[in-house]
Short mmCIF file of C-alpha atoms in Angstrom, two decimals:
data_model
loop_
_atom_site.label_atom_id
_atom_site.label_comp_id
_atom_site.label_asym_id
_atom_site.label_seq_id
_atom_site.Cartn_x
_atom_site.Cartn_y
_atom_site.Cartn_z
CA MET A 197 102.48 126.09 88.07
CA MET A 198 102.42 123.17 89.47
CA ILE A 199 100.78 121.51 92.32
CA ALA A 200 102.90 119.96 94.84
CA ASP A 201 104.04 116.80 94.62
CA LEU A 202 104.21 116.33 91.32
CA GLU A 203 107.59 116.22 90.07
CA THR A 204 108.58 114.29 92.66
CA LEU A 205 105.52 111.90 91.30
CA LEU A 206 106.01 112.42 87.84
CA ALA A 207 110.01 110.52 88.94
CA ALA A 208 108.14 107.80 90.67
CA SER A 209 106.04 107.15 87.82
CA HIS A 210 107.23 104.97 84.00
CA ALA A 211 105.77 107.55 82.22
CA THR A 212 107.46 108.26 79.27
CA ALA A 213 110.11 111.17 77.78
CA ALA A 214 106.97 112.95 75.44
CA PHE A 215 104.34 112.52 78.59
CA ARG A 216 107.17 114.32 80.89
CA ALA A 217 107.80 117.27 78.32
CA ASP A 218 104.42 117.80 77.27
CA LEU A 219 103.32 117.65 80.52
CA ALA A 220 105.95 120.56 81.13
CA ALA A 221 104.08 122.96 79.10
CA TYR A 222 101.04 122.31 79.87
CA ALA A 223 102.23 123.22 83.49
CA ALA A 224 103.84 126.18 81.43
CA ARG A 225 101.21 127.45 79.58
CA LEU A 226 102.72 126.17 75.63
CA PRO A 227 101.17 123.34 73.65
CA ALA A 228 100.87 120.20 74.95
CA GLU A 229 99.30 117.66 71.89
CA ARG A 230 99.98 114.94 75.43
CA VAL A 231 97.83 116.93 77.67
CA THR A 232 94.24 117.43 76.81
CA SER A 233 90.76 118.20 78.06
CA SER A 234 87.42 117.42 75.77
CA SER A 235 85.39 120.06 78.00
CA PRO A 236 86.41 123.75 79.19
CA ALA A 237 88.51 123.00 82.84
CA PRO A 238 91.46 125.02 84.76
CA ARG A 239 94.03 124.31 84.54
CA VAL A 240 94.76 123.57 87.99
CA LYS A 241 92.45 120.60 88.26
CA VAL A 242 93.87 118.71 85.37
CA LEU A 243 97.05 119.09 87.32
CA ARG A 244 95.44 117.68 90.49
CA ALA A 245 93.60 114.68 88.23
CA ILE A 246 97.54 114.22 86.76
CA ALA A 247 98.96 113.91 90.13
CA GLN A 248 96.66 111.20 91.52
CA LEU A 249 96.95 109.25 88.11
CA LEU A 250 101.02 109.03 88.60
CA HIS A 251 99.88 108.68 93.00
CA SER A 252 97.44 105.75 92.37
CA GLU A 253 99.06 103.96 89.07
CA PRO A 254 103.40 104.91 89.05
CA ALA A 255 103.68 101.84 87.04
CA LEU A 256 101.02 103.02 84.30
CA GLU A 257 103.63 103.85 81.00
CA VAL A 258 101.48 107.31 80.80
CA ASP A 259 101.96 108.65 76.87
CA ARG A 260 99.46 110.67 76.83
CA ILE A 261 96.37 111.98 78.77
CA ASN A 262 92.55 112.77 78.40
CA VAL A 263 90.45 114.90 81.09
CA ARG A 264 86.53 114.74 80.25
CA ALA A 265 85.03 116.71 83.83
CA VAL A 266 83.22 119.19 85.09
CA SER A 267 84.23 122.32 87.25
CA GLY A 268 82.64 123.61 90.02
CA CYS A 269 83.37 126.14 93.00
CA ALA A 270 84.62 123.33 95.25
CA ASP A 271 85.01 120.73 92.99
CA PHE A 272 85.91 118.71 89.68
CA VAL A 273 84.25 115.53 88.71
CA GLY A 274 84.88 113.68 85.51
CA THR A 275 86.51 110.66 83.77
CA LEU A 276 90.70 110.69 83.30
CA THR A 277 91.96 108.46 80.44
CA ALA A 278 95.26 107.94 80.07
CA GLN A 279 96.93 106.18 77.08
CA ASP A 280 99.74 104.47 77.77
CA ALA A 281 103.53 103.73 75.69
CA ASP A 282 101.53 100.36 73.91
CA GLY A 283 97.92 102.41 72.97
CA GLU A 284 95.43 100.73 75.47
CA SER A 285 93.83 103.36 77.16
CA HIS A 286 92.70 103.23 81.26
CA VAL A 287 89.89 104.90 82.65
CA PHE A 288 89.33 106.67 86.07
CA ASP A 289 86.85 107.75 87.27
CA PHE A 290 86.72 110.95 89.68
CA GLU A 291 85.59 113.63 92.08
CA TRP A 292 87.86 115.90 93.12
CA ASN A 293 85.72 117.16 95.77
CA CYS A 294 88.03 120.58 98.18
CA GLU A 295 84.31 121.25 100.34
CA TRP A 296 84.35 117.25 100.51
CA LYS A 297 87.28 117.46 102.18
CA ALA A 298 86.83 120.27 104.17
CA ARG A 299 83.83 117.72 106.04
CA GLU A 300 85.83 114.67 106.12
CA LEU A 301 88.24 117.05 108.59
CA GLY A 302 85.57 118.73 110.40
CA TYR A 303 87.33 122.45 108.27
CA VAL A 304 84.98 125.82 109.17
CA ASP A 305 85.21 128.71 108.08
CA TYR A 306 84.31 132.42 109.78
CA PHE A 307 80.28 131.53 109.02
CA GLY A 308 80.32 128.02 110.17
CA LEU A 309 79.96 126.68 106.16
CA PRO A 310 82.99 123.54 105.18
CA ASP A 311 86.33 125.89 104.95
CA GLN A 312 86.75 124.45 100.99
CA ILE A 313 89.61 127.47 100.69
CA ARG A 314 91.91 125.44 103.92
CA ALA A 315 90.97 121.83 101.94
CA ALA A 316 92.06 123.76 99.01
CA GLN A 317 95.27 125.07 100.11
CA GLU A 318 96.52 122.47 102.38
CA PHE A 319 95.89 119.10 100.74
CA ASP A 320 95.78 120.66 97.12
CA TRP A 321 95.54 117.72 94.43
CA LYS A 322 95.11 114.92 97.70
CA CYS A 323 91.06 116.18 97.90
CA PHE A 324 89.62 113.25 96.24
CA ALA A 325 87.03 111.70 97.36
CA HIS A 326 86.40 109.55 93.67
CA TRP A 327 88.82 107.46 92.27
CA THR A 328 88.00 104.46 90.48
CA ARG A 329 89.36 102.65 87.57
CA ALA A 330 86.53 102.23 85.12
CA THR A 331 87.81 99.81 82.16
CA SER A 332 90.63 99.45 79.58
CA ARG A 333 90.49 98.58 76.02
CA ALA A 334 92.55 98.52 73.27
CA THR A 335 92.93 102.15 71.44
CA GLN A 336 90.82 101.11 67.45
CA THR A 337 93.12 102.06 64.83
CA ALA A 338 91.23 102.95 61.23
#
């Protein structure tokens, strides 16, 4: 399972080799300790959030990520925490929403409703209605 442009975004990023390897494992549904979700989440939606992270923060030396989000039919809303190679955490609040994208583009289905399926298929990970850096903080060690 791969998201459109994910390999290109990853190649242009400063993500660590260990993260790259775990991301490939995660996409192949294999164990990946550097790619985690604090709540049950569809793998494709987590990968979309990672694509957005790599797109918006290509200079970030991503070493691991954790996604805490709620998944609906047309949306995926929550927080992505990326830890860099130095152990600093970078937190992003987000809303991926294909219904929002369909409304924005005027896509309607046969019934006159927002055609979220078309928006998701055409724009894949690019349906973020909201992506904001929340905070950065050093990771505390015990």
